[in-house]
Short mmCIF file of C-alpha atoms in Angstrom, two decimals:
data_model
loop_
_atom_site.label_atom_id
_atom_site.label_comp_id
_atom_site.label_asym_id
_atom_site.label_seq_id
_atom_site.Cartn_x
_atom_site.Cartn_y
_atom_site.Cartn_z
CA UNK U 123 73.29 226.56 264.34
CA UNK U 124 73.89 223.50 262.22
CA UNK U 125 77.22 222.95 260.41
CA UNK U 126 75.67 223.74 256.96
CA UNK U 127 74.31 227.12 258.57
CA UNK U 128 77.74 227.88 259.81
CA UNK U 129 79.42 227.22 256.50
CA UNK U 130 76.85 229.33 254.83
CA UNK U 131 77.46 232.14 257.19
CA UNK U 132 81.10 231.96 256.17
CA UNK U 133 80.17 232.35 252.50
CA UNK U 134 80.99 228.60 251.71
CA UNK U 135 77.84 227.55 249.99
CA UNK U 136 77.37 223.87 249.12
CA UNK U 137 77.35 223.28 245.38
CA UNK U 138 73.76 223.07 243.96
CA UNK U 139 74.63 219.43 242.84
CA UNK U 140 74.91 218.26 246.48
CA UNK U 141 71.60 219.97 247.30
CA UNK U 142 70.01 218.05 244.50
CA UNK U 143 71.54 214.80 245.74
CA UNK U 144 70.33 215.43 249.28
CA UNK U 145 66.87 216.13 248.12
CA UNK U 146 66.85 212.97 246.03
CA UNK U 147 68.16 210.94 249.00
CA UNK U 148 65.48 212.34 251.37
CA UNK U 149 62.69 211.73 248.92
CA UNK U 150 63.70 208.11 248.58
CA UNK U 151 64.20 207.72 252.34
CA UNK U 152 67.64 206.21 252.06
CA UNK U 153 69.25 205.90 255.45
CA UNK U 154 72.78 207.40 256.13
CA UNK U 155 73.90 204.01 257.50
CA UNK U 156 73.30 202.28 254.28
CA UNK U 157 75.29 204.73 252.33
CA UNK U 158 78.16 204.15 254.69
CA UNK U 159 77.89 200.48 254.34
CA UNK U 160 78.09 200.89 250.60
CA UNK U 161 81.23 203.03 250.61
CA UNK U 162 83.04 200.77 253.12
CA UNK U 163 82.30 197.73 250.98
CA UNK U 164 83.58 199.44 247.90
CA UNK U 165 86.83 200.45 249.59
CA UNK U 166 87.29 196.92 250.76
CA UNK U 167 86.92 195.55 247.28
CA UNK U 168 89.49 198.06 245.77
CA UNK U 169 92.18 197.12 248.60
CA UNK U 170 91.76 193.39 247.53
CA UNK U 171 91.99 194.02 243.83
CA UNK U 172 95.06 196.31 244.05
CA UNK U 173 98.23 194.66 245.21
CA UNK U 174 101.56 196.57 244.64
CA UNK U 175 104.03 194.54 242.64
CA UNK U 176 107.74 194.18 243.67
CA UNK U 177 108.78 193.29 239.99
CA UNK U 178 110.89 195.64 238.10
CA UNK U 179 109.34 197.46 235.18
CA UNK U 180 110.05 195.92 231.78
CA UNK U 181 112.83 197.38 229.58
CA UNK U 182 110.23 198.96 227.32
CA UNK U 183 108.99 201.04 230.31
CA UNK U 184 112.21 202.68 231.37
CA UNK U 185 111.70 206.35 232.01
CA UNK U 186 114.27 208.85 230.95
CA UNK U 187 115.68 210.30 234.08
CA UNK U 188 116.51 214.06 234.56
CA UNK U 189 120.22 215.30 234.43
CA UNK U 190 121.59 216.25 237.71
CA UNK U 191 123.38 219.33 236.28
CA UNK U 192 126.91 217.65 236.57
CA UNK U 193 126.61 215.73 233.28
CA UNK U 194 125.45 212.52 234.79
CA UNK U 195 121.86 211.05 234.93
CA UNK U 196 120.25 210.11 238.25
CA UNK U 197 118.70 206.54 238.17
CA UNK U 198 114.99 206.53 239.04
CA UNK U 199 115.02 202.70 239.76
CA UNK U 200 111.08 202.84 239.41
CA UNK U 201 110.42 204.61 242.74
CA UNK U 202 107.39 206.55 243.04
CA UNK U 203 107.92 210.23 243.17
CA UNK U 204 111.63 209.89 242.60
CA UNK U 205 112.52 208.79 246.24
CA UNK U 206 116.05 207.56 246.54
CA UNK U 207 115.76 204.06 247.97
CA UNK U 208 118.85 201.96 249.11
CA UNK U 209 119.55 199.01 246.87
CA UNK U 210 120.77 196.85 249.68
CA UNK U 211 124.03 196.29 247.71
CA UNK U 212 125.41 199.80 247.11
CA UNK U 213 129.11 198.89 246.94
CA UNK U 214 128.49 196.14 244.42
CA UNK U 215 126.48 198.49 242.32
CA UNK U 216 129.11 201.17 242.35
CA UNK U 217 131.76 198.58 241.16
CA UNK U 218 129.57 197.45 238.24
CA UNK U 219 128.20 200.88 237.25
CA UNK U 220 131.28 201.54 234.98
CA UNK U 221 131.19 198.22 233.28
CA UNK U 222 127.60 198.26 231.86
CA UNK U 223 126.00 201.72 231.76
CA UNK U 224 122.18 201.96 231.44
CA UNK U 225 120.52 202.64 228.16
CA UNK U 226 121.23 206.17 227.00
CA UNK U 227 118.42 208.81 227.42
CA UNK U 228 116.07 209.76 224.57
CA UNK U 229 116.07 212.90 222.50
CA UNK U 230 113.94 214.88 225.13
CA UNK U 231 116.49 213.88 227.88
CA UNK U 232 119.42 215.01 225.69
CA UNK U 233 117.84 218.39 225.00
CA UNK U 234 117.05 219.01 228.72
CA UNK U 235 120.76 218.15 229.73
CA UNK U 236 122.63 221.06 231.21
CA UNK U 237 125.46 220.11 228.75
CA UNK U 238 123.11 220.49 225.86
CA UNK U 239 121.80 223.83 227.06
CA UNK U 240 125.38 224.98 227.51
CA UNK U 241 126.31 223.96 223.96
CA UNK U 242 123.26 225.88 222.60
CA UNK U 243 125.08 229.05 223.64
CA UNK U 244 127.85 228.05 221.19
CA UNK U 245 126.14 226.68 218.13
CA UNK U 246 122.77 225.54 216.64
CA UNK U 247 121.71 222.07 217.69
CA UNK U 248 118.13 222.04 216.36
CA UNK U 249 118.78 219.63 213.50
CA UNK U 250 119.05 216.17 215.12
CA UNK U 251 120.86 214.88 212.10
CA UNK U 252 123.66 217.32 212.09
CA UNK U 253 127.22 216.58 213.28
CA UNK U 254 126.84 219.16 215.97
CA UNK U 255 123.76 217.43 217.39
CA UNK U 256 125.46 214.06 216.97
CA UNK U 257 128.41 215.32 218.87
CA UNK U 258 126.24 216.75 221.67
CA UNK U 259 124.48 213.43 221.86
CA UNK U 260 127.53 211.49 222.07
CA UNK U 261 129.01 213.91 224.87
CA UNK U 262 125.76 213.58 226.92
CA UNK U 263 124.77 209.87 226.31
CA UNK U 264 127.79 207.91 225.25
CA UNK U 265 130.96 209.51 226.29
CA UNK U 266 132.43 207.43 229.21
CA UNK U 267 134.44 210.27 230.45
CA UNK U 268 131.15 211.84 231.56
CA UNK U 269 132.15 215.51 231.60
CA UNK U 270 129.91 217.92 233.55
CA UNK U 271 128.41 221.05 232.09
CA UNK U 272 131.06 223.32 233.80
CA UNK U 273 134.05 220.99 232.71
CA UNK U 274 136.84 223.30 231.40
CA UNK U 275 137.51 221.04 228.44
CA UNK U 276 133.75 220.62 227.48
CA UNK U 277 134.11 223.23 224.65
CA UNK U 278 137.03 221.75 222.92
CA UNK U 279 135.91 218.18 223.35
CA UNK U 280 132.59 219.09 221.58
CA UNK U 281 134.45 220.85 218.88
CA UNK U 282 136.56 217.78 218.15
CA UNK U 283 133.68 215.50 218.30
CA UNK U 284 131.87 217.65 215.89
CA UNK U 285 134.99 217.75 213.60
CA UNK U 286 134.92 213.95 213.74
CA UNK U 287 131.24 213.62 212.93
CA UNK U 288 131.43 216.26 210.11
CA UNK U 289 134.37 214.59 208.23
CA UNK U 290 132.86 211.12 207.87
CA UNK U 291 133.55 209.69 211.30
CA UNK U 292 130.89 207.89 213.02
CA UNK U 293 129.83 204.92 215.17
CA UNK U 294 129.17 202.45 212.41
CA UNK U 295 131.23 199.34 211.81
CA UNK U 296 132.69 200.95 208.73
CA UNK U 297 133.63 204.45 209.46
CA UNK U 298 134.98 207.02 207.02
CA UNK U 299 138.23 207.20 208.70
CA UNK U 300 140.83 204.53 207.92
CA UNK U 301 143.06 205.06 211.00
CA UNK U 302 141.97 205.48 214.62
CA UNK U 303 138.19 206.11 214.11
CA UNK U 304 135.88 205.72 217.04
CA UNK U 305 135.23 202.25 218.49
CA UNK U 306 132.70 200.41 216.25
CA UNK U 307 129.93 198.33 217.79
CA UNK U 308 131.14 194.82 218.69
CA UNK U 309 130.21 191.76 216.59
CA UNK U 310 127.97 189.08 217.90
CA UNK U 311 130.94 187.26 219.20
CA UNK U 312 132.02 190.29 221.09
CA UNK U 313 128.76 190.63 222.76
CA UNK U 314 128.77 186.93 223.88
CA UNK U 315 132.35 187.15 225.15
CA UNK U 316 132.08 190.60 226.79
CA UNK U 317 134.19 190.77 229.95
CA UNK U 318 134.13 192.98 232.99
CA UNK U 319 136.79 195.26 231.39
CA UNK U 320 134.47 196.15 228.53
CA UNK U 321 132.12 199.11 228.84
CA UNK U 322 129.00 198.94 226.87
CA UNK U 323 126.00 201.12 226.44
CA UNK U 324 122.70 200.68 224.40
CA UNK U 325 121.88 203.86 222.49
CA UNK U 326 118.98 203.84 220.05
CA UNK U 327 119.18 200.09 219.65
CA UNK U 328 122.86 200.08 219.00
CA UNK U 329 125.52 198.65 221.41
CA UNK U 330 128.51 201.00 221.77
CA UNK U 331 131.52 199.63 223.52
CA UNK U 332 134.92 200.86 224.63
CA UNK U 333 137.53 198.60 226.29
CA UNK U 334 140.37 200.09 228.50
CA UNK U 335 142.66 197.25 227.23
CA UNK U 336 142.56 197.35 223.53
CA UNK U 337 139.56 198.90 221.88
CA UNK U 338 140.51 202.53 222.55
CA UNK U 339 144.16 202.30 221.16
CA UNK U 340 145.02 202.10 217.42
CA UNK U 341 148.20 201.45 215.61
CA UNK U 342 149.13 203.65 212.51
CA UNK U 343 152.02 204.56 210.42
CA UNK U 344 152.98 208.19 210.83
CA UNK U 345 154.24 210.39 207.77
CA UNK U 346 157.94 209.38 208.46
CA UNK U 347 156.83 205.72 208.07
CA UNK U 348 157.32 204.93 211.81
CA UNK U 349 154.75 202.72 213.44
CA UNK U 350 153.05 204.42 216.25
CA UNK U 351 150.21 203.86 218.70
CA UNK U 352 147.52 206.30 219.76
CA UNK U 353 144.02 206.56 221.13
CA UNK U 354 140.98 206.43 218.93
CA UNK U 355 138.86 209.46 218.31
CA UNK U 356 136.09 209.49 221.01
CA UNK U 357 137.81 207.00 223.23
CA UNK U 358 137.23 207.51 226.98
CA UNK U 359 140.36 209.44 227.70
CA UNK U 360 141.24 213.17 227.51
CA UNK U 361 140.86 214.37 224.02
CA UNK U 362 144.46 215.56 224.05
CA UNK U 363 145.48 212.00 223.76
CA UNK U 364 143.38 211.23 220.79
CA UNK U 365 144.98 210.41 217.41
CA UNK U 366 146.26 213.49 215.53
CA UNK U 367 145.58 215.91 218.45
CA UNK U 368 148.29 217.95 220.18
CA UNK U 369 147.77 220.08 223.34
CA UNK U 370 149.89 222.46 225.29
CA UNK U 371 151.08 221.88 228.96
CA UNK U 372 147.61 223.25 230.25
CA UNK U 373 145.49 220.72 228.19
CA UNK U 374 144.47 223.07 225.36
CA UNK U 375 144.26 221.92 221.77
CA UNK U 376 146.88 223.52 219.69
CA UNK U 377 147.30 221.05 216.55
CA UNK U 378 145.20 218.87 214.37
CA UNK U 379 147.25 216.61 212.10
CA UNK U 380 145.06 214.05 210.43
CA UNK U 381 146.55 213.59 206.90
CA UNK U 382 145.69 210.85 204.29
CA UNK U 383 142.96 209.33 206.44
CA UNK U 384 139.95 209.34 204.04
CA UNK U 385 138.26 212.26 205.83
CA UNK U 386 135.25 213.38 203.85
CA UNK U 387 132.26 215.61 204.50
CA UNK U 388 133.20 219.24 205.43
CA UNK U 389 134.94 221.28 207.90
CA UNK U 390 132.59 222.53 210.68
CA UNK U 391 132.64 226.02 211.93
CA UNK U 392 132.90 224.75 215.49
CA UNK U 393 136.68 224.39 214.90
CA UNK U 394 136.65 228.12 215.75
CA UNK U 395 135.87 226.98 219.31
CA UNK U 396 139.49 225.88 219.46
CA UNK U 397 140.57 229.23 220.11
CA UNK U 398 144.25 228.21 220.70
CA UNK U 399 144.57 226.24 217.47
CA UNK U 400 147.75 226.82 215.75
CA UNK U 401 147.94 224.09 213.17
CA UNK U 402 145.08 222.57 211.04
CA UNK U 403 146.39 219.96 208.86
CA UNK U 404 143.94 217.62 206.97
CA UNK U 405 145.81 217.32 203.75
CA UNK U 406 145.34 214.46 201.33
CA UNK U 407 141.76 213.68 202.19
CA UNK U 408 138.35 214.13 200.39
CA UNK U 409 136.88 216.95 202.51
CA UNK U 410 134.53 219.23 200.51
CA UNK U 411 132.40 222.28 201.11
CA UNK U 412 133.91 225.65 201.68
CA UNK U 413 136.44 226.85 204.06
CA UNK U 414 134.53 228.13 207.23
CA UNK U 415 134.82 231.92 207.50
CA UNK U 416 134.90 231.36 211.37
CA UNK U 417 138.48 230.06 211.12
CA UNK U 418 139.45 233.64 210.66
CA UNK U 419 138.50 234.03 214.44
CA UNK U 420 141.43 231.79 215.55
CA UNK U 421 144.02 234.38 216.35
CA UNK U 422 146.79 231.98 217.06
CA UNK U 423 146.50 230.00 213.71
CA UNK U 424 150.01 229.86 211.98
CA UNK U 425 149.56 226.95 209.69
CA UNK U 426 146.50 226.13 207.43
CA UNK U 427 147.37 223.06 205.62
CA UNK U 428 144.32 221.75 203.44
CA UNK U 429 146.21 220.36 200.39
CA UNK U 430 144.60 217.84 198.11
CA UNK U 431 141.02 217.76 199.06
CA UNK U 432 137.70 218.99 197.50
CA UNK U 433 137.20 222.28 198.88
CA UNK U 434 135.39 224.80 196.92
CA UNK U 435 134.15 228.31 196.93
CA UNK U 436 136.10 231.59 197.35
CA UNK U 437 138.61 232.20 200.16
CA UNK U 438 136.53 233.72 202.90
CA UNK U 439 137.35 237.29 203.75
CA UNK U 440 137.81 236.37 207.42
CA UNK U 441 140.83 234.05 206.49
CA UNK U 442 142.72 237.22 205.78
CA UNK U 443 142.52 238.11 209.45
CA UNK U 444 144.87 235.26 210.35
CA UNK U 445 147.82 237.68 210.95
CA UNK U 446 149.96 235.12 212.51
CA UNK U 447 149.81 232.88 209.39
CA UNK U 448 153.28 231.49 208.29
CA UNK U 449 152.17 228.55 206.15
CA UNK U 450 149.08 228.55 203.75
CA UNK U 451 148.83 225.23 201.84
CA UNK U 452 145.55 225.10 199.96
CA UNK U 453 146.74 223.66 196.54
CA UNK U 454 144.90 220.92 194.57
CA UNK U 455 141.30 221.94 195.56
CA UNK U 456 138.52 223.63 193.60
CA UNK U 457 138.82 226.95 195.06
CA UNK U 458 137.85 229.91 192.97
CA UNK U 459 137.70 233.67 192.92
CA UNK U 460 140.33 236.41 193.41
CA UNK U 461 143.06 236.98 195.98
CA UNK U 462 141.95 240.12 197.75
CA UNK U 463 144.16 243.06 198.85
CA UNK U 464 143.85 241.97 202.31
CA UNK U 465 146.71 239.50 201.77
CA UNK U 466 148.85 242.37 203.20
CA UNK U 467 147.64 241.12 206.68
CA UNK U 468 149.72 238.04 206.07
CA UNK U 469 152.96 239.82 207.02
CA UNK U 470 154.47 236.72 208.59
CA UNK U 471 153.60 234.41 205.71
CA UNK U 472 156.69 232.34 204.56
CA UNK U 473 154.94 229.71 202.29
CA UNK U 474 152.04 230.15 200.10
CA UNK U 475 150.94 227.16 197.98
CA UNK U 476 147.72 227.94 196.20
CA UNK U 477 148.42 226.06 192.87
CA UNK U 478 145.98 223.83 190.95
CA UNK U 479 142.73 225.65 191.92
CA UNK U 480 140.35 227.85 189.93
CA UNK U 481 141.51 231.08 191.37
CA UNK U 482 141.28 234.03 189.00
CA UNK U 483 141.58 237.80 188.53
CA UNK U 484 144.63 239.96 188.88
CA UNK U 485 147.17 239.53 191.47
CA UNK U 486 146.96 242.24 194.16
CA UNK U 487 150.05 244.42 194.33
CA UNK U 488 149.80 243.96 198.12
CA UNK U 489 151.53 240.70 197.63
CA UNK U 490 154.72 242.85 197.49
CA UNK U 491 154.35 243.63 201.16
CA UNK U 492 154.86 240.06 202.27
CA UNK U 493 158.43 240.53 203.18
CA UNK U 494 158.85 237.00 204.81
CA UNK U 495 157.57 235.08 201.81
CA UNK U 496 160.17 232.49 200.69
CA UNK U 497 157.97 230.05 198.52
CA UNK U 498 154.92 230.74 196.42
CA UNK U 499 153.10 228.59 193.85
CA UNK U 500 150.39 230.26 191.82
CA UNK U 501 150.53 227.98 188.91
CA UNK U 502 147.64 226.06 187.29
CA UNK U 503 144.94 228.68 188.05
CA UNK U 504 143.17 231.35 185.97
CA UNK U 505 144.91 234.41 187.12
CA UNK U 506 145.27 237.13 184.45
CA UNK U 507 146.71 240.48 183.70
CA UNK U 508 150.23 241.72 184.32
CA UNK U 509 152.50 240.33 187.11
CA UNK U 510 152.86 243.14 189.72
CA UNK U 511 156.17 244.95 189.88
CA UNK U 512 155.75 245.19 193.58
CA UNK U 513 156.99 241.50 193.83
CA UNK U 514 160.43 242.84 193.54
CA UNK U 515 160.11 243.85 197.18
CA UNK U 516 160.09 240.22 198.23
CA UNK U 517 163.85 240.13 199.10
CA UNK U 518 163.47 236.66 200.88
CA UNK U 519 161.65 235.03 198.01
CA UNK U 520 163.60 231.71 196.93
CA UNK U 521 161.00 230.35 194.38
CA UNK U 522 157.77 231.34 192.58
CA UNK U 523 155.68 229.61 189.87
CA UNK U 524 153.29 231.66 187.60
CA UNK U 525 152.89 228.89 184.94
CA UNK U 526 149.57 227.65 183.47
CA UNK U 527 147.92 230.95 184.12
CA UNK U 528 146.69 233.82 181.69
CA UNK U 529 149.28 236.43 182.66
CA UNK U 530 150.44 238.79 180.02
CA UNK U 531 153.56 241.11 179.63
CA UNK U 532 156.73 240.11 181.34
CA UNK U 533 158.06 238.80 184.69
CA UNK U 534 159.05 242.10 186.24
CA UNK U 535 162.74 242.95 186.11
CA UNK U 536 162.45 244.03 189.67
CA UNK U 537 161.68 240.37 190.62
CA UNK U 538 164.61 239.17 188.56
CA UNK U 539 167.00 241.61 190.20
CA UNK U 540 166.63 240.03 193.67
CA UNK U 541 168.50 237.05 192.23
CA UNK U 542 165.62 234.61 192.87
CA UNK U 543 166.80 230.91 192.80
CA UNK U 544 163.66 229.55 190.86
CA UNK U 545 161.12 231.04 188.68
CA UNK U 546 158.65 229.24 186.40
CA UNK U 547 156.45 230.94 183.97
CA UNK U 548 154.62 230.35 180.59
CA UNK U 549 157.75 231.62 178.64
CA UNK U 550 158.17 228.71 176.25
CA UNK U 551 158.17 229.63 172.63
CA UNK U 552 154.98 228.78 170.87
CA UNK U 553 155.89 227.08 167.55
CA UNK U 554 152.50 228.10 165.91
CA UNK U 555 152.89 231.74 166.86
CA UNK U 556 156.66 232.05 167.38
CA UNK U 557 155.69 234.09 170.55
CA UNK U 558 155.62 233.47 174.25
CA UNK U 559 152.69 234.29 176.57
CA UNK U 560 155.23 235.86 179.07
CA UNK U 561 158.58 237.03 178.54
CA UNK U 562 161.14 236.35 181.31
CA UNK U 563 164.85 237.11 181.61
CA UNK U 564 165.37 235.07 184.89
CA UNK U 565 163.11 232.06 184.60
CA UNK U 566 164.69 228.76 185.40
CA UNK U 567 161.82 226.83 183.80
CA UNK U 568 159.44 227.70 181.02
CA UNK U 569 156.03 226.23 180.11
CA UNK U 570 153.86 226.45 177.01
CA UNK U 571 150.71 228.35 177.57
CA UNK U 572 148.65 225.18 177.00
CA UNK U 573 150.32 223.57 179.93
CA UNK U 574 151.46 220.45 178.13
CA UNK U 575 155.06 221.11 177.93
CA UNK U 576 157.58 222.56 180.42
CA UNK U 577 161.40 222.82 180.06
CA UNK U 578 164.26 223.83 182.14
CA UNK U 579 166.38 226.67 180.84
#
């Protein structure tokens, strides 16, 4: 039995195309040896034409390398099939690796990174122009600390990087922050004079550098007028060492204090990832947008200090869930809407500065349950109606301001009976009507209802 007959017996029939070719060959009496000679000749020609090149691929042909799962990329080095070939000078390569990192991976490699996949469980990263995506991109491609996906501080480092990107910070030469912003790209002279202690990375055509000697540190004058030194945001040190950030002994962020630093943009909801945050202080900046409702999830928050920004919208209901709040300073913004009865949840509140906004409606009687309240400024809003008599229960109250609102009636005698030290209301006599908007027997300062004149009494 021939080989073909054996294969046919096993059910392996030749394709009809082969039968046609065989018939054609037989009809033209082409010898098998001639076919073999042709095939061998073709193979020899191909072997001569194709000569493997030892030259490295051009920069334009760099292939994005997959992430290894520990937050670092594995160099491909142009090896076919991803085979790890020794370089012949591994010690020198290791020494140089930290000085000039390879170009950052592209968008596809960023999204395939284990870090990116981990962050997707925390927030939306689909918009590549969002602060969230930019923060993830920085963590994966530009952060010289090179955290892995399982690093315990990955979440808080991402949250702080998102905060930075969302409030006007960036990697441009002129950042939105006036003090301690991220290291800007070097100038042309910086590139020419780059030394071994400068770390640089090319990302999307931009050169990003960080120097262990000088670039990552910044000098600034603190609120007391003392010259201090800190580490720039996004510098390659632990985020607890960044400007304005305070951590506890276990390395968990507990405070953000960045006042008067030309922050802009908006507050990102990712701040809620800082679950142990006790103080958020961004006073005297130009941050807009609304107060994120997610801040109400931070159970340890005791100071929310957002004075003199451009915040707008109503106070989110979730903010009333901050039961440990002791200081609420949101004055001089564009906030509107009423105070809700849920203010009763702020049992520990001592200071409430909400003046110079567009808050409206009647004051909830539940304000009278805040037994620890010492100072309250409600002035320069659009509150209306009577002042609740329950405020007489605030036995620890030292000062309160009602002026420049639309209150009616009188400051309750129950409030005057607690011998409060300072009370301001619209109790100045209007010369045109010979009346006062609010009567007050214990006010220490009276204002006209038009807000133009105030006098001590």
